[in-house]
Amino acid sequence: MATHASSAISIVLLSGFAYLLGRAIYNVFFHPLRKFPGPKTMAWGRLPWTATVLGGKPYQKLLDLHDKYGPIVRIADNELSIIHPDAWKDVYGHRKGGGLENTKDPFVIMGNEHNLLGANIEDHSRFRRVLSHGFSMQAIAEQQPRISTHIDLLFQRLHEQCDQGKTPMDLVTWYNRVTFDVISDMTWGEPLGSLEKSQDHPWIHAMEVSTKGLNFIGQTKRFPAPLTPIFEKLIPKEVKRLTRDNFMYAAINVEKRIELGESRPDFMEAMLRQKGERAISKEEQVANAFIIMLGGSETSSTALAAAVYYLLKSPEAFSKLTAEILSAFQTESDINVHNIQNLPYLTAVMEETLRVHPPLPNSSPRLVHEGGRVICGEFIPEGTGVSIPHWAMYHSTENFSLPHSFIPERWLGDPRFDNDRREARKPFAIGPRNCIGMNLATTEIRIILARTIWNFEMRLAEDSKNWGESQKAFVLWEKPALNVYMTPRNLPR
């Protein structure tokens, strides 16, 4: 019996090995993507790229690959990475004449099938119609008093705790607190209270960990079913628990917001008042509230921290922006939604920050629709995963001169950058699924950055002088503390 059992196991193992070997040979030498350049060590299967993603530095690996192999690189058996600017409209753009959309990769959107991030075309259009007005500039201007309440409290706390510039402040923490409080208030009717208590709400940590967890889980689901349980065991139990808790917290807060009724002007109000064909189910309300909270907080706080870091590493740029802000306003209260939009150097600083340190450094892959599609002049077979990695796109010398340097003047007509492919930079993506929160994010970044400079003279602490150089990214950046000495300017409030 033992001999027969041993023989059966051997046959199964040998059969499995033969299948994997045959599949690897097919992928490298006979697969439809074999014509695209890239390392053969990544073409045989999914595992090498998955290991790169889980290692936290896929953005740097992609730049290295594109520097070596060109604008289109095969990074796995059935996936391409593209950094040519024309790819934006070919991959993400609007389809003309009712053409098919390149769908989102189901493994990337897993758990988000009922919200703006991952819904099918029909549901996404329904969500977008319901929520779009709340993210318009008109609506943001109407919400200014509510937004200002939280921003005012941020600067009150910074003044209270800056110790006259003798003790460094972690701006990653403080920018997280204000952006989470703002979007929480605008989503389900009350802030998280992080600014009021001067401490992080547990959900901020849970959100960061669960985003990373969903990325890990999505990667494990790409492998054949017998291997999935093995890979899932590698995911820490704490990550799984916080991922579950995150959705539960969203559901609890949606219930609390429903009890307030429809009269309060916020994102939930727009969903609650829909009837008939536009009605948003409870499950969809929770899912959309979750993704609005994530998209409206972490990405803005990342951009703010990055802007301060690169400005303090670039004294000339910091000096120019300071001069523009201090000359543009008489008092701090003048820095508002209406007055902040037309400062050219502030806008250039924001544009350059979103290029050098895009809040979402990696990519959101799409699957090529039925029948295949021509992308950047190359026919790509249906079902192929195609992605445009922001960080690699923005740091390629094919698209930008001095790509690793923070130079806001590149957006202000400096002739050194006449050959830059500015259309390559799309931090909010394009097409029907571009970021719905772009207006809120850019307004928040402008106001908070301008008020930071109005209120404080700043210098980097020694332990933060390489803050932007070696971060890992799992969907979002894993940001260390950004410690900054902040000395009050004592200008008119």
PDB file of N, CA and C in Angstrom, residues 347-409:
ATOM      1  N   THR A 347       0.704  76.360  -8.493  1.00  0.00           N
ATOM      2  CA  THR A 347       0.202  75.337  -9.411  1.00  0.00           C
ATOM      3  C   THR A 347       1.351  74.507  -9.975  1.00  0.00           C
ATOM      4  N   ALA A 348       2.442  75.176 -10.345  1.00  0.00           N
ATOM      5  CA  ALA A 348       3.602  74.461 -10.890  1.00  0.00           C
ATOM      6  C   ALA A 348       4.212  73.529  -9.846  1.00  0.00           C
ATOM      7  N   VAL A 349       4.265  73.971  -8.599  1.00  0.00           N
ATOM      8  CA  VAL A 349       4.780  73.112  -7.524  1.00  0.00           C
ATOM      9  C   VAL A 349       3.913  71.873  -7.372  1.00  0.00           C
ATOM     10  N   MET A 350       2.599  72.058  -7.419  1.00  0.00           N
ATOM     11  CA  MET A 350       1.697  70.912  -7.314  1.00  0.00           C
ATOM     12  C   MET A 350       1.869  69.963  -8.502  1.00  0.00           C
ATOM     13  N   GLU A 351       1.949  70.515  -9.697  1.00  0.00           N
ATOM     14  CA  GLU A 351       2.127  69.683 -10.890  1.00  0.00           C
ATOM     15  C   GLU A 351       3.423  68.877 -10.801  1.00  0.00           C
ATOM     16  N   GLU A 352       4.491  69.534 -10.366  1.00  0.00           N
ATOM     17  CA  GLU A 352       5.786  68.864 -10.290  1.00  0.00           C
ATOM     18  C   GLU A 352       5.807  67.825  -9.167  1.00  0.00           C
ATOM     19  N   THR A 353       5.139  68.118  -8.062  1.00  0.00           N
ATOM     20  CA  THR A 353       5.055  67.138  -6.977  1.00  0.00           C
ATOM     21  C   THR A 353       4.345  65.878  -7.451  1.00  0.00           C
ATOM     22  N   LEU A 354       3.245  66.043  -8.165  1.00  0.00           N
ATOM     23  CA  LEU A 354       2.485  64.892  -8.643  1.00  0.00           C
ATOM     24  C   LEU A 354       3.238  64.124  -9.722  1.00  0.00           C
ATOM     25  N   ARG A 355       4.227  64.752 -10.334  1.00  0.00           N
ATOM     26  CA  ARG A 355       5.084  64.027 -11.281  1.00  0.00           C
ATOM     27  C   ARG A 355       6.197  63.285 -10.558  1.00  0.00           C
ATOM     28  N   VAL A 356       6.910  63.977  -9.686  1.00  0.00           N
ATOM     29  CA  VAL A 356       8.063  63.371  -9.020  1.00  0.00           C
ATOM     30  C   VAL A 356       7.640  62.296  -8.021  1.00  0.00           C
ATOM     31  N   HIS A 357       6.517  62.538  -7.338  1.00  0.00           N
ATOM     32  CA  HIS A 357       6.076  61.595  -6.302  1.00  0.00           C
ATOM     33  C   HIS A 357       4.569  61.349  -6.444  1.00  0.00           C
ATOM     34  N   PRO A 358       4.145  60.693  -7.528  1.00  0.00           N
ATOM     35  CA  PRO A 358       2.705  60.469  -7.723  1.00  0.00           C
ATOM     36  C   PRO A 358       2.130  59.644  -6.581  1.00  0.00           C
ATOM     37  N   PRO A 359       0.991  60.047  -6.021  1.00  0.00           N
ATOM     38  CA  PRO A 359       0.420  59.318  -4.883  1.00  0.00           C
ATOM     39  C   PRO A 359       0.150  57.843  -5.155  1.00  0.00           C
ATOM     40  N   LEU A 360      -0.144  57.509  -6.407  1.00  0.00           N
ATOM     41  CA  LEU A 360      -0.306  56.107  -6.805  1.00  0.00           C
ATOM     42  C   LEU A 360       0.817  55.783  -7.779  1.00  0.00           C
ATOM     43  N   PRO A 361       1.948  55.290  -7.296  1.00  0.00           N
ATOM     44  CA  PRO A 361       3.134  55.163  -8.144  1.00  0.00           C
ATOM     45  C   PRO A 361       3.070  54.040  -9.160  1.00  0.00           C
ATOM     46  N   ASN A 362       2.285  53.028  -8.870  1.00  0.00           N
ATOM     47  CA  ASN A 362       2.282  51.863  -9.754  1.00  0.00           C
ATOM     48  C   ASN A 362       1.202  51.996 -10.819  1.00  0.00           C
ATOM     49  N   SER A 363       0.372  51.021 -11.006  1.00  0.00           N
ATOM     50  CA  SER A 363      -0.544  51.085 -12.127  1.00  0.00           C
ATOM     51  C   SER A 363      -1.854  50.391 -11.788  1.00  0.00           C
ATOM     52  N   SER A 364      -2.861  50.681 -12.597  1.00  0.00           N
ATOM     53  CA  SER A 364      -4.154  50.008 -12.494  1.00  0.00           C
ATOM     54  C   SER A 364      -4.386  49.277 -13.802  1.00  0.00           C
ATOM     55  N   PRO A 365      -3.996  47.998 -13.878  1.00  0.00           N
ATOM     56  CA  PRO A 365      -4.025  47.291 -15.157  1.00  0.00           C
ATOM     57  C   PRO A 365      -5.428  47.163 -15.746  1.00  0.00           C
ATOM     58  N   ARG A 366      -5.475  47.157 -17.038  1.00  0.00           N
ATOM     59  CA  ARG A 366      -6.704  46.870 -17.778  1.00  0.00           C
ATOM     60  C   ARG A 366      -6.490  45.603 -18.599  1.00  0.00           C
ATOM     61  N   LEU A 367      -7.585  44.926 -18.884  1.00  0.00           N
ATOM     62  CA  LEU A 367      -7.550  43.769 -19.768  1.00  0.00           C
ATOM     63  C   LEU A 367      -8.074  44.197 -21.130  1.00  0.00           C
ATOM     64  N   VAL A 368      -7.305  43.911 -22.167  1.00  0.00           N
ATOM     65  CA  VAL A 368      -7.687  44.306 -23.524  1.00  0.00           C
ATOM     66  C   VAL A 368      -8.998  43.620 -23.895  1.00  0.00           C
ATOM     67  N   HIS A 369      -9.908  44.401 -24.471  1.00  0.00           N
ATOM     68  CA  HIS A 369     -11.256  43.905 -24.749  1.00  0.00           C
ATOM     69  C   HIS A 369     -11.269  42.850 -25.852  1.00  0.00           C
ATOM     70  N   GLU A 370     -12.434  42.254 -26.014  1.00  0.00           N
ATOM     71  CA  GLU A 370     -12.632  41.191 -27.007  1.00  0.00           C
ATOM     72  C   GLU A 370     -12.239  41.670 -28.404  1.00  0.00           C
ATOM     73  N   GLY A 371     -11.481  40.845 -29.080  1.00  0.00           N
ATOM     74  CA  GLY A 371     -11.040  41.172 -30.432  1.00  0.00           C
ATOM     75  C   GLY A 371      -9.680  41.834 -30.490  1.00  0.00           C
ATOM     76  N   GLY A 372      -9.138  42.230 -29.318  1.00  0.00           N
ATOM     77  CA  GLY A 372      -7.832  42.871 -29.277  1.00  0.00           C
ATOM     78  C   GLY A 372      -7.911  44.351 -29.606  1.00  0.00           C
ATOM     79  N   ARG A 373      -6.793  45.024 -29.454  1.00  0.00           N
ATOM     80  CA  ARG A 373      -6.772  46.477 -29.694  1.00  0.00           C
ATOM     81  C   ARG A 373      -5.365  46.907 -30.090  1.00  0.00           C
ATOM     82  N   VAL A 374      -5.295  47.929 -30.944  1.00  0.00           N
ATOM     83  CA  VAL A 374      -4.020  48.531 -31.300  1.00  0.00           C
ATOM     84  C   VAL A 374      -3.683  49.588 -30.246  1.00  0.00           C
ATOM     85  N   ILE A 375      -2.550  49.428 -29.593  1.00  0.00           N
ATOM     86  CA  ILE A 375      -2.090  50.358 -28.561  1.00  0.00           C
ATOM     87  C   ILE A 375      -0.685  50.811 -28.929  1.00  0.00           C
ATOM     88  N   CYS A 376      -0.512  52.107 -29.053  1.00  0.00           N
ATOM     89  CA  CYS A 376       0.787  52.673 -29.452  1.00  0.00           C
ATOM     90  C   CYS A 376       1.323  52.002 -30.715  1.00  0.00           C
ATOM     91  N   GLY A 377       0.411  51.756 -31.663  1.00  0.00           N
ATOM     92  CA  GLY A 377       0.801  51.186 -32.941  1.00  0.00           C
ATOM     93  C   GLY A 377       1.031  49.687 -32.945  1.00  0.00           C
ATOM     94  N   GLU A 378       0.841  49.022 -31.812  1.00  0.00           N
ATOM     95  CA  GLU A 378       1.050  47.579 -31.728  1.00  0.00           C
ATOM     96  C   GLU A 378      -0.270  46.876 -31.426  1.00  0.00           C
ATOM     97  N   PHE A 379      -0.537  45.781 -32.152  1.00  0.00           N
ATOM     98  CA  PHE A 379      -1.745  45.014 -31.870  1.00  0.00           C
ATOM     99  C   PHE A 379      -1.529  44.186 -30.604  1.00  0.00           C
ATOM    100  N   ILE A 380      -2.450  44.354 -29.656  1.00  0.00           N
ATOM    101  CA  ILE A 380      -2.383  43.633 -28.387  1.00  0.00           C
ATOM    102  C   ILE A 380      -3.560  42.669 -28.333  1.00  0.00           C
ATOM    103  N   PRO A 381      -3.323  41.368 -28.147  1.00  0.00           N
ATOM    104  CA  PRO A 381      -4.412  40.389 -28.143  1.00  0.00           C
ATOM    105  C   PRO A 381      -5.389  40.599 -26.986  1.00  0.00           C
ATOM    106  N   GLU A 382      -6.636  40.193 -27.204  1.00  0.00           N
ATOM    107  CA  GLU A 382      -7.642  40.306 -26.150  1.00  0.00           C
ATOM    108  C   GLU A 382      -7.220  39.510 -24.905  1.00  0.00           C
ATOM    109  N   GLY A 383      -7.615  40.032 -23.752  1.00  0.00           N
ATOM    110  CA  GLY A 383      -7.304  39.368 -22.497  1.00  0.00           C
ATOM    111  C   GLY A 383      -5.931  39.695 -21.931  1.00  0.00           C
ATOM    112  N   THR A 384      -5.123  40.421 -22.690  1.00  0.00           N
ATOM    113  CA  THR A 384      -3.790  40.800 -22.191  1.00  0.00           C
ATOM    114  C   THR A 384      -3.921  41.883 -21.121  1.00  0.00           C
ATOM    115  N   GLY A 385      -3.181  41.751 -20.049  1.00  0.00           N
ATOM    116  CA  GLY A 385      -3.128  42.799 -19.045  1.00  0.00           C
ATOM    117  C   GLY A 385      -2.199  43.914 -19.513  1.00  0.00           C
ATOM    118  N   VAL A 386      -2.694  45.148 -19.490  1.00  0.00           N
ATOM    119  CA  VAL A 386      -1.913  46.301 -19.941  1.00  0.00           C
ATOM    120  C   VAL A 386      -1.960  47.366 -18.848  1.00  0.00           C
ATOM    121  N   SER A 387      -0.800  47.864 -18.455  1.00  0.00           N
ATOM    122  CA  SER A 387      -0.772  48.877 -17.405  1.00  0.00           C
ATOM    123  C   SER A 387       0.164  50.023 -17.780  1.00  0.00           C
ATOM    124  N   ILE A 388      -0.113  51.183 -17.199  1.00  0.00           N
ATOM    125  CA  ILE A 388       0.715  52.377 -17.392  1.00  0.00           C
ATOM    126  C   ILE A 388       1.203  52.804 -16.015  1.00  0.00           C
ATOM    127  N   PRO A 389       2.434  52.513 -15.667  1.00  0.00           N
ATOM    128  CA  PRO A 389       2.942  52.844 -14.333  1.00  0.00           C
ATOM    129  C   PRO A 389       3.315  54.317 -14.217  1.00  0.00           C
ATOM    130  N   HIS A 390       2.639  55.026 -13.327  1.00  0.00           N
ATOM    131  CA  HIS A 390       2.847  56.473 -13.214  1.00  0.00           C
ATOM    132  C   HIS A 390       4.316  56.833 -12.959  1.00  0.00           C
ATOM    133  N   TRP A 391       4.902  56.246 -11.927  1.00  0.00           N
ATOM    134  CA  TRP A 391       6.237  56.659 -11.516  1.00  0.00           C
ATOM    135  C   TRP A 391       7.244  56.418 -12.634  1.00  0.00           C
ATOM    136  N   ALA A 392       7.182  55.256 -13.256  1.00  0.00           N
ATOM    137  CA  ALA A 392       8.120  54.950 -14.337  1.00  0.00           C
ATOM    138  C   ALA A 392       7.881  55.858 -15.538  1.00  0.00           C
ATOM    139  N   MET A 393       6.617  56.112 -15.862  1.00  0.00           N
ATOM    140  CA  MET A 393       6.291  57.012 -16.969  1.00  0.00           C
ATOM    141  C   MET A 393       6.881  58.399 -16.728  1.00  0.00           C
ATOM    142  N   TYR A 394       6.758  58.901 -15.495  1.00  0.00           N
ATOM    143  CA  TYR A 394       7.165  60.268 -15.189  1.00  0.00           C
ATOM    144  C   TYR A 394       8.658  60.413 -14.947  1.00  0.00           C
ATOM    145  N   HIS A 395       9.364  59.297 -14.772  1.00  0.00           N
ATOM    146  CA  HIS A 395      10.797  59.363 -14.501  1.00  0.00           C
ATOM    147  C   HIS A 395      11.643  58.847 -15.670  1.00  0.00           C
ATOM    148  N   SER A 396      11.006  58.613 -16.779  1.00  0.00           N
ATOM    149  CA  SER A 396      11.731  58.171 -17.967  1.00  0.00           C
ATOM    150  C   SER A 396      12.310  59.372 -18.706  1.00  0.00           C
ATOM    151  N   THR A 397      13.568  59.264 -19.104  1.00  0.00           N
ATOM    152  CA  THR A 397      14.191  60.340 -19.881  1.00  0.00           C
ATOM    153  C   THR A 397      13.576  60.462 -21.272  1.00  0.00           C
ATOM    154  N   GLU A 398      12.806  59.468 -21.688  1.00  0.00           N
ATOM    155  CA  GLU A 398      12.095  59.561 -22.963  1.00  0.00           C
ATOM    156  C   GLU A 398      10.947  60.556 -22.879  1.00  0.00           C
ATOM    157  N   ASN A 399      10.468  60.816 -21.662  1.00  0.00           N
ATOM    158  CA  ASN A 399       9.312  61.699 -21.486  1.00  0.00           C
ATOM    159  C   ASN A 399       9.658  63.037 -20.838  1.00  0.00           C
ATOM    160  N   PHE A 400      10.686  63.057 -19.975  1.00  0.00           N
ATOM    161  CA  PHE A 400      11.013  64.284 -19.248  1.00  0.00           C
ATOM    162  C   PHE A 400      12.525  64.471 -19.142  1.00  0.00           C
ATOM    163  N   SER A 401      12.954  65.709 -19.327  1.00  0.00           N
ATOM    164  CA  SER A 401      14.355  66.054 -19.087  1.00  0.00           C
ATOM    165  C   SER A 401      14.582  66.149 -17.577  1.00  0.00           C
ATOM    166  N   LEU A 402      15.771  65.741 -17.144  1.00  0.00           N
ATOM    167  CA  LEU A 402      16.097  65.763 -15.714  1.00  0.00           C
ATOM    168  C   LEU A 402      14.949  65.192 -14.887  1.00  0.00           C
ATOM    169  N   PRO A 403      14.514  63.970 -15.188  1.00  0.00           N
ATOM    170  CA  PRO A 403      13.268  63.454 -14.603  1.00  0.00           C
ATOM    171  C   PRO A 403      13.296  63.274 -13.095  1.00  0.00           C
ATOM    172  N   HIS A 404      14.475  63.097 -12.508  1.00  0.00           N
ATOM    173  CA  HIS A 404      14.551  62.876 -11.066  1.00  0.00           C
ATOM    174  C   HIS A 404      14.711  64.176 -10.281  1.00  0.00           C
ATOM    175  N   SER A 405      14.774  65.292 -10.990  1.00  0.00           N
ATOM    176  CA  SER A 405      14.946  66.586 -10.329  1.00  0.00           C
ATOM    177  C   SER A 405      13.596  67.281 -10.154  1.00  0.00           C
ATOM    178  N   PHE A 406      13.430  67.924  -9.008  1.00  0.00           N
ATOM    179  CA  PHE A 406      12.214  68.673  -8.707  1.00  0.00           C
ATOM    180  C   PHE A 406      12.396  70.109  -9.198  1.00  0.00           C
ATOM    181  N   ILE A 407      11.773  70.418 -10.340  1.00  0.00           N
ATOM    182  CA  ILE A 407      11.949  71.735 -10.966  1.00  0.00           C
ATOM    183  C   ILE A 407      10.576  72.234 -11.427  1.00  0.00           C
ATOM    184  N   PRO A 408       9.861  72.993 -10.590  1.00  0.00           N
ATOM    185  CA  PRO A 408       8.528  73.484 -10.980  1.00  0.00           C
ATOM    186  C   PRO A 408       8.527  74.304 -12.264  1.00  0.00           C
ATOM    187  N   GLU A 409       9.673  74.919 -12.597  1.00  0.00           N
ATOM    188  CA  GLU A 409       9.738  75.763 -13.800  1.00  0.00           C
ATOM    189  C   GLU A 409       9.457  74.993 -15.083  1.00  0.00           C
TER     190      GLU A 409
END
